[in-house]
């Protein structure tokens, strides 16, 4: 199956942490990705995690991977208004085909 | 700026017309991908090239769609006899081998 699922919407107050969740389907994916999409802009790769890791931290971003449950999460610490965007998780199928989730719209309010 | 560029950024056409989009990848990238994104959804893979060879096509790519990358540099995606269901954002990405895919800003197609 190719269904990568995400909750559709998340609203947080500026300065709080945001946690965006994703469940994926392909246990053979070697990498899992988080992309950010802002209005009028292309997709931007935020971070990725190798499938043999269970956590990766990159400045304000923390990725957690639970392979048993096929669950991926992205935590954004100290969320800012500039973090407002749509966030997509993605898995790799085959050599290079990215399979994206439906996206989570993050809204940050002051 | 040497990122991925796409032209046009917006295209409005009438049903039944043909349209062609262009993607210019990052110059040293040998792989080029096309994705389609409809409103409220994530991008869906359409096809990809390694150099000039088209290596994979999604079942989403009906026979009205054709993509080329004649010299292994820029690529074109043509849709013949457009239908309203073709309305979407068409995204192009490029990579060097299996490295990070860099996305262009997309071409938004509206079929009236």
PDB file of C-alpha atoms in Angstrom:
ATOM      1  CA  UNK A   1       0.000   0.000   0.000  1.00  0.00           C
ATOM      2  CA  UNK A   2       1.062   3.563  -0.512  1.00  0.00           C
ATOM      3  CA  UNK A   3      -1.001   5.423   2.080  1.00  0.00           C
ATOM      4  CA  UNK A   4       1.062   7.745   4.218  1.00  0.00           C
ATOM      5  CA  UNK A   5      -1.267   9.346   6.730  1.00  0.00           C
ATOM      6  CA  UNK A   6      -1.078  12.607   8.631  1.00  0.00           C
ATOM      7  CA  UNK A   7      -3.482  14.675  10.664  1.00  0.00           C
ATOM      8  CA  UNK A   8      -4.696  17.596   8.584  1.00  0.00           C
ATOM      9  CA  UNK A   9      -4.329  20.549  10.891  1.00  0.00           C
ATOM     10  CA  UNK A  10      -2.376  21.726  13.941  1.00  0.00           C
ATOM     11  CA  UNK A  11      -2.617  25.051  15.702  1.00  0.00           C
ATOM     12  CA  UNK A  12      -0.063  26.150  18.313  1.00  0.00           C
ATOM     13  CA  UNK A  13       0.872  29.286  20.188  1.00  0.00           C
ATOM     14  CA  UNK A  14       4.144  30.984  19.351  1.00  0.00           C
ATOM     15  CA  UNK A  15       6.917  29.690  21.604  1.00  0.00           C
ATOM     16  CA  UNK A  16       5.245  26.340  22.265  1.00  0.00           C
ATOM     17  CA  UNK A  17       6.399  23.053  20.772  1.00  0.00           C
ATOM     18  CA  UNK A  18       4.643  21.521  17.778  1.00  0.00           C
ATOM     19  CA  UNK A  19       4.430  17.808  17.155  1.00  0.00           C
ATOM     20  CA  UNK A  20       3.363  16.564  13.737  1.00  0.00           C
ATOM     21  CA  UNK A  21       2.659  12.865  13.366  1.00  0.00           C
ATOM     22  CA  UNK A  22       2.765  10.511  10.419  1.00  0.00           C
ATOM     23  CA  UNK A  23       2.152   6.821   9.832  1.00  0.00           C
ATOM     24  CA  UNK A  24       3.762   5.208   6.832  1.00  0.00           C
ATOM     25  CA  UNK A  25       3.355   1.871   5.130  1.00  0.00           C
ATOM     26  CA  UNK A  26       6.592   0.692   3.553  1.00  0.00           C
ATOM     27  CA  UNK A  27       8.797  -0.926   6.160  1.00  0.00           C
ATOM     28  CA  UNK A  28      11.576  -1.243   3.592  1.00  0.00           C
ATOM     29  CA  UNK A  29      11.987   2.532   3.221  1.00  0.00           C
ATOM     30  CA  UNK A  30      15.627   3.309   3.886  1.00  0.00           C
ATOM     31  CA  UNK A  31      14.960   6.963   4.602  1.00  0.00           C
ATOM     32  CA  UNK A  32      11.976   8.932   5.834  1.00  0.00           C
ATOM     33  CA  UNK A  33      11.653  12.626   5.166  1.00  0.00           C
ATOM     34  CA  UNK A  34       9.970  15.782   6.359  1.00  0.00           C
ATOM     35  CA  UNK A  35       9.256  18.516   3.799  1.00  0.00           C
ATOM     36  CA  UNK A  36       7.893  22.019   4.321  1.00  0.00           C
ATOM     37  CA  UNK A  37       5.700  23.831   1.808  1.00  0.00           C
ATOM     38  CA  UNK A  38       4.950  27.522   2.059  1.00  0.00           C
ATOM     39  CA  UNK A  39       2.434  29.343  -0.171  1.00  0.00           C
ATOM     40  CA  UNK A  40       3.910  30.089  -3.584  1.00  0.00           C
ATOM     41  CA  UNK A  41       7.111  28.235  -2.810  1.00  0.00           C
ATOM     42  CA  UNK A  42       8.413  24.805  -3.705  1.00  0.00           C
ATOM     43  CA  UNK A  43       8.829  21.936  -1.312  1.00  0.00           C
ATOM     44  CA  UNK A  44      11.798  22.319   0.971  1.00  0.00           C
ATOM     45  CA  UNK A  45      13.494  19.339   2.597  1.00  0.00           C
ATOM     46  CA  UNK A  46      13.623  20.018   6.331  1.00  0.00           C
ATOM     47  CA  UNK A  47      15.212  16.873   7.647  1.00  0.00           C
ATOM     48  CA  UNK A  48      15.370  13.138   7.174  1.00  0.00           C
ATOM     49  CA  UNK A  49      16.084  10.062   9.232  1.00  0.00           C
ATOM     50  CA  UNK A  50      17.730   6.818   8.269  1.00  0.00           C
ATOM     51  CA  UNK A  51      15.577   3.813   8.988  1.00  0.00           C
ATOM     52  CA  UNK A  52      18.032   2.265  11.447  1.00  0.00           C
ATOM     53  CA  UNK A  53      17.834   5.319  13.714  1.00  0.00           C
ATOM     54  CA  UNK A  54      15.115   6.054  16.198  1.00  0.00           C
ATOM     55  CA  UNK A  55      15.848   9.720  16.801  1.00  0.00           C
ATOM     56  CA  UNK A  56      17.539  12.598  15.050  1.00  0.00           C
ATOM     57  CA  UNK A  57      17.941  16.134  16.355  1.00  0.00           C
ATOM     58  CA  UNK A  58      18.737  19.108  14.159  1.00  0.00           C
ATOM     59  CA  UNK A  59      18.593  22.461  15.943  1.00  0.00           C
ATOM     60  CA  UNK A  60      14.900  23.070  16.745  1.00  0.00           C
ATOM     61  CA  UNK A  61      13.794  19.926  14.934  1.00  0.00           C
ATOM     62  CA  UNK A  62      13.570  16.453  16.483  1.00  0.00           C
ATOM     63  CA  UNK A  63      12.516  13.446  14.456  1.00  0.00           C
ATOM     64  CA  UNK A  64      11.355  10.294  16.199  1.00  0.00           C
ATOM     65  CA  UNK A  65      10.933   6.999  14.369  1.00  0.00           C
ATOM     66  CA  UNK A  66       9.068   3.965  15.702  1.00  0.00           C
ATOM     67  CA  UNK A  67       9.622   1.252  13.126  1.00  0.00           C
ATOM     68  CA  UNK A  68       7.492  -1.308  14.906  1.00  0.00           C
ATOM     69  CA  UNK A  69       4.431   0.932  14.666  1.00  0.00           C
ATOM     70  CA  UNK A  70       5.569   2.633  11.400  1.00  0.00           C
ATOM     71  CA  UNK A  71       5.169   5.959  13.114  1.00  0.00           C
ATOM     72  CA  UNK A  72       7.209   9.069  12.415  1.00  0.00           C
ATOM     73  CA  UNK A  73       6.974  12.394  14.211  1.00  0.00           C
ATOM     74  CA  UNK A  74       8.461  15.845  13.822  1.00  0.00           C
ATOM     75  CA  UNK A  75       8.815  18.062  16.854  1.00  0.00           C
ATOM     76  CA  UNK A  76       9.504  21.759  16.362  1.00  0.00           C
ATOM     77  CA  UNK A  77      10.731  23.456  19.519  1.00  0.00           C
ATOM     78  CA  UNK A  78       9.982  27.136  20.221  1.00  0.00           C
ATOM     79  CA  UNK A  79       7.606  27.361  17.248  1.00  0.00           C
ATOM     80  CA  UNK A  80       7.678  30.704  15.453  1.00  0.00           C
ATOM     81  CA  UNK A  81       5.169  32.373  13.123  1.00  0.00           C
ATOM     82  CA  UNK A  82       7.601  31.699  10.278  1.00  0.00           C
ATOM     83  CA  UNK A  83       7.057  27.983  10.866  1.00  0.00           C
ATOM     84  CA  UNK A  84       3.462  28.302   9.639  1.00  0.00           C
ATOM     85  CA  UNK A  85       3.291  26.082   6.556  1.00  0.00           C
ATOM     86  CA  UNK A  86       2.205  22.661   5.373  1.00  0.00           C
ATOM     87  CA  UNK A  87       4.439  19.810   6.495  1.00  0.00           C
ATOM     88  CA  UNK A  88       4.666  16.564   4.554  1.00  0.00           C
ATOM     89  CA  UNK A  89       6.239  13.323   5.628  1.00  0.00           C
ATOM     90  CA  UNK A  90       7.478  11.099   2.826  1.00  0.00           C
ATOM     91  CA  UNK A  91       8.865   7.626   2.399  1.00  0.00           C
ATOM     92  CA  UNK A  92      10.947   6.226  -0.428  1.00  0.00           C
ATOM     93  CA  UNK A  93       9.593   3.510  -2.677  1.00  0.00           C
ATOM     94  CA  UNK A  94      11.987   1.664  -4.919  1.00  0.00           C
ATOM     95  CA  UNK A  95      15.049   3.648  -5.910  1.00  0.00           C
ATOM     96  CA  UNK A  96      13.844   7.206  -5.751  1.00  0.00           C
ATOM     97  CA  UNK A  97      10.084   7.544  -5.775  1.00  0.00           C
ATOM     98  CA  UNK A  98       8.902   9.749  -2.926  1.00  0.00           C
ATOM     99  CA  UNK A  99       5.514   8.822  -1.457  1.00  0.00           C
ATOM    100  CA  UNK A 100       4.082  11.812   0.374  1.00  0.00           C
ATOM    101  CA  UNK A 101       1.485  12.052   3.088  1.00  0.00           C
ATOM    102  CA  UNK A 102      -1.523  14.325   2.779  1.00  0.00           C
ATOM    103  CA  UNK A 103       0.211  17.101   4.690  1.00  0.00           C
ATOM    104  CA  UNK A 104      -0.383  18.801   8.032  1.00  0.00           C
ATOM    105  CA  UNK A 105      -1.150  22.502   7.993  1.00  0.00           C
ATOM    106  CA  UNK A 106       0.598  24.144  10.942  1.00  0.00           C
ATOM    107  CA  UNK A 107      -0.792  27.464  12.082  1.00  0.00           C
ATOM    108  CA  UNK A 108       1.165  29.449  14.668  1.00  0.00           C
ATOM    109  CA  UNK A 109      -0.637  32.229  16.466  1.00  0.00           C
ATOM    110  CA  UNK A 110       0.890  34.942  18.678  1.00  0.00           C
TER     111      UNK A 110
ATOM    112  CA  UNK B   1      19.979  31.483  -8.569  1.00  0.00           C
ATOM    113  CA  UNK B   2      20.800  27.955  -9.686  1.00  0.00           C
ATOM    114  CA  UNK B   3      17.787  26.119  -8.254  1.00  0.00           C
ATOM    115  CA  UNK B   4      15.186  24.161 -10.206  1.00  0.00           C
ATOM    116  CA  UNK B   5      13.098  26.423 -12.413  1.00  0.00           C
ATOM    117  CA  UNK B   6       9.733  25.749 -14.014  1.00  0.00           C
ATOM    118  CA  UNK B   7       7.850  27.595 -16.721  1.00  0.00           C
ATOM    119  CA  UNK B   8       5.239  28.807 -16.918  1.00  0.00           C
ATOM    120  CA  UNK B   9       4.306  29.330 -13.279  1.00  0.00           C
ATOM    121  CA  UNK B  10       0.622  29.447 -14.126  1.00  0.00           C
ATOM    122  CA  UNK B  11      -1.326  28.138 -17.089  1.00  0.00           C
ATOM    123  CA  UNK B  12      -5.046  28.503 -17.743  1.00  0.00           C
ATOM    124  CA  UNK B  13      -6.428  26.539 -20.643  1.00  0.00           C
ATOM    125  CA  UNK B  14      -9.711  25.342 -22.029  1.00  0.00           C
ATOM    126  CA  UNK B  15     -10.688  21.716 -21.886  1.00  0.00           C
ATOM    127  CA  UNK B  16      -9.446  19.827 -24.919  1.00  0.00           C
ATOM    128  CA  UNK B  17      -6.379  22.005 -25.493  1.00  0.00           C
ATOM    129  CA  UNK B  18      -2.805  20.754 -25.283  1.00  0.00           C
ATOM    130  CA  UNK B  19      -0.356  22.235 -22.810  1.00  0.00           C
ATOM    131  CA  UNK B  20       3.397  21.875 -22.324  1.00  0.00           C
ATOM    132  CA  UNK B  21       5.427  22.655 -19.229  1.00  0.00           C
ATOM    133  CA  UNK B  22       9.170  22.989 -18.949  1.00  0.00           C
ATOM    134  CA  UNK B  23      11.536  22.152 -16.102  1.00  0.00           C
ATOM    135  CA  UNK B  24      15.180  23.185 -15.888  1.00  0.00           C
ATOM    136  CA  UNK B  25      16.972  21.147 -13.229  1.00  0.00           C
ATOM    137  CA  UNK B  26      20.050  22.051 -11.258  1.00  0.00           C
ATOM    138  CA  UNK B  27      22.825  21.782 -13.822  1.00  0.00           C
ATOM    139  CA  UNK B  28      24.870  18.913 -12.412  1.00  0.00           C
ATOM    140  CA  UNK B  29      21.847  16.788 -11.494  1.00  0.00           C
ATOM    141  CA  UNK B  30      21.364  13.658 -13.575  1.00  0.00           C
ATOM    142  CA  UNK B  31      17.942  12.690 -12.239  1.00  0.00           C
ATOM    143  CA  UNK B  32      14.724  14.581 -12.892  1.00  0.00           C
ATOM    144  CA  UNK B  33      11.288  13.858 -11.468  1.00  0.00           C
ATOM    145  CA  UNK B  34       7.745  15.017 -12.164  1.00  0.00           C
ATOM    146  CA  UNK B  35       5.077  15.026  -9.461  1.00  0.00           C
ATOM    147  CA  UNK B  36       1.481  16.234  -9.444  1.00  0.00           C
ATOM    148  CA  UNK B  37      -0.192  17.866  -6.459  1.00  0.00           C
ATOM    149  CA  UNK B  38      -3.927  18.410  -6.255  1.00  0.00           C
ATOM    150  CA  UNK B  39      -5.562  20.701  -3.717  1.00  0.00           C
ATOM    151  CA  UNK B  40      -5.333  19.408  -0.186  1.00  0.00           C
ATOM    152  CA  UNK B  41      -3.151  16.460  -1.115  1.00  0.00           C
ATOM    153  CA  UNK B  42       0.516  15.623  -1.063  1.00  0.00           C
ATOM    154  CA  UNK B  43       2.501  15.390  -4.291  1.00  0.00           C
ATOM    155  CA  UNK B  44       2.100  12.173  -6.293  1.00  0.00           C
ATOM    156  CA  UNK B  45       4.895  10.710  -8.373  1.00  0.00           C
ATOM    157  CA  UNK B  46       4.375  10.787 -12.135  1.00  0.00           C
ATOM    158  CA  UNK B  47       7.669   9.853 -13.770  1.00  0.00           C
ATOM    159  CA  UNK B  48      11.426  10.170 -13.561  1.00  0.00           C
ATOM    160  CA  UNK B  49      14.476  10.344 -15.797  1.00  0.00           C
ATOM    161  CA  UNK B  50      18.061   9.386 -15.319  1.00  0.00           C
ATOM    162  CA  UNK B  51      19.889  11.494 -17.871  1.00  0.00           C
ATOM    163  CA  UNK B  52      17.718  11.223 -20.999  1.00  0.00           C
ATOM    164  CA  UNK B  53      16.217   7.813 -20.158  1.00  0.00           C
ATOM    165  CA  UNK B  54      12.700   7.704 -18.727  1.00  0.00           C
ATOM    166  CA  UNK B  55      12.982   4.933 -16.150  1.00  0.00           C
ATOM    167  CA  UNK B  56       9.615   4.803 -14.468  1.00  0.00           C
ATOM    168  CA  UNK B  57       6.082   5.991 -15.148  1.00  0.00           C
ATOM    169  CA  UNK B  58       3.211   6.000 -12.687  1.00  0.00           C
ATOM    170  CA  UNK B  59      -0.146   4.546 -13.638  1.00  0.00           C
ATOM    171  CA  UNK B  60      -1.402   8.114 -13.049  1.00  0.00           C
ATOM    172  CA  UNK B  61       0.348   9.041 -16.286  1.00  0.00           C
ATOM    173  CA  UNK B  62      -2.323   8.261 -18.854  1.00  0.00           C
ATOM    174  CA  UNK B  63      -1.578   8.123 -22.574  1.00  0.00           C
ATOM    175  CA  UNK B  64      -2.519  11.804 -22.810  1.00  0.00           C
ATOM    176  CA  UNK B  65       0.628  12.628 -20.835  1.00  0.00           C
ATOM    177  CA  UNK B  66       4.111  12.494 -22.285  1.00  0.00           C
ATOM    178  CA  UNK B  67       7.400  13.593 -20.802  1.00  0.00           C
ATOM    179  CA  UNK B  68      10.759  14.012 -22.472  1.00  0.00           C
ATOM    180  CA  UNK B  69      14.264  14.915 -21.510  1.00  0.00           C
ATOM    181  CA  UNK B  70      15.958  14.897 -24.908  1.00  0.00           C
ATOM    182  CA  UNK B  71      19.479  15.929 -23.983  1.00  0.00           C
ATOM    183  CA  UNK B  72      19.507  14.912 -20.373  1.00  0.00           C
ATOM    184  CA  UNK B  73      19.128  18.508 -19.244  1.00  0.00           C
ATOM    185  CA  UNK B  74      15.728  20.253 -19.288  1.00  0.00           C
ATOM    186  CA  UNK B  75      12.496  18.270 -19.447  1.00  0.00           C
ATOM    187  CA  UNK B  76       9.051  18.913 -20.874  1.00  0.00           C
ATOM    188  CA  UNK B  77       5.728  17.497 -19.753  1.00  0.00           C
ATOM    189  CA  UNK B  78       2.926  17.644 -22.298  1.00  0.00           C
ATOM    190  CA  UNK B  79      -0.725  16.997 -21.634  1.00  0.00           C
ATOM    191  CA  UNK B  80      -2.911  16.446 -24.680  1.00  0.00           C
ATOM    192  CA  UNK B  81      -6.667  17.005 -24.757  1.00  0.00           C
ATOM    193  CA  UNK B  82      -6.718  18.438 -21.255  1.00  0.00           C
ATOM    194  CA  UNK B  83      -9.559  17.562 -18.907  1.00  0.00           C
ATOM    195  CA  UNK B  84     -10.789  19.411 -15.847  1.00  0.00           C
ATOM    196  CA  UNK B  85      -9.359  16.640 -13.686  1.00  0.00           C
ATOM    197  CA  UNK B  86      -5.878  17.593 -14.904  1.00  0.00           C
ATOM    198  CA  UNK B  87      -6.085  20.833 -12.927  1.00  0.00           C
ATOM    199  CA  UNK B  88      -3.270  20.611 -10.386  1.00  0.00           C
ATOM    200  CA  UNK B  89       0.180  21.874  -9.485  1.00  0.00           C
ATOM    201  CA  UNK B  90       2.867  20.090 -11.509  1.00  0.00           C
ATOM    202  CA  UNK B  91       6.130  19.897  -9.611  1.00  0.00           C
ATOM    203  CA  UNK B  92       9.545  19.095 -10.957  1.00  0.00           C
ATOM    204  CA  UNK B  93      12.496  17.978  -8.846  1.00  0.00           C
ATOM    205  CA  UNK B  94      16.081  17.055  -9.582  1.00  0.00           C
ATOM    206  CA  UNK B  95      18.815  15.179  -7.780  1.00  0.00           C
ATOM    207  CA  UNK B  96      22.303  13.876  -8.259  1.00  0.00           C
ATOM    208  CA  UNK B  97      21.978  10.103  -8.162  1.00  0.00           C
ATOM    209  CA  UNK B  98      19.924   9.149  -5.085  1.00  0.00           C
ATOM    210  CA  UNK B  99      20.674  12.343  -3.256  1.00  0.00           C
ATOM    211  CA  UNK B 100      18.255  14.957  -2.014  1.00  0.00           C
ATOM    212  CA  UNK B 101      15.508  15.899  -4.445  1.00  0.00           C
ATOM    213  CA  UNK B 102      15.329  19.669  -4.913  1.00  0.00           C
ATOM    214  CA  UNK B 103      11.928  20.909  -5.977  1.00  0.00           C
ATOM    215  CA  UNK B 104      10.997  23.737  -8.288  1.00  0.00           C
ATOM    216  CA  UNK B 105       8.176  26.209  -7.564  1.00  0.00           C
ATOM    217  CA  UNK B 106       5.721  24.283  -9.735  1.00  0.00           C
ATOM    218  CA  UNK B 107       3.394  25.082 -12.618  1.00  0.00           C
ATOM    219  CA  UNK B 108      -0.223  25.556 -11.613  1.00  0.00           C
ATOM    220  CA  UNK B 109      -2.575  24.325 -14.336  1.00  0.00           C
ATOM    221  CA  UNK B 110      -6.225  25.334 -14.424  1.00  0.00           C
ATOM    222  CA  UNK B 111      -8.437  23.653 -17.002  1.00  0.00           C
ATOM    223  CA  UNK B 112     -11.710  25.477 -17.621  1.00  0.00           C
TER     224      UNK B 112
END
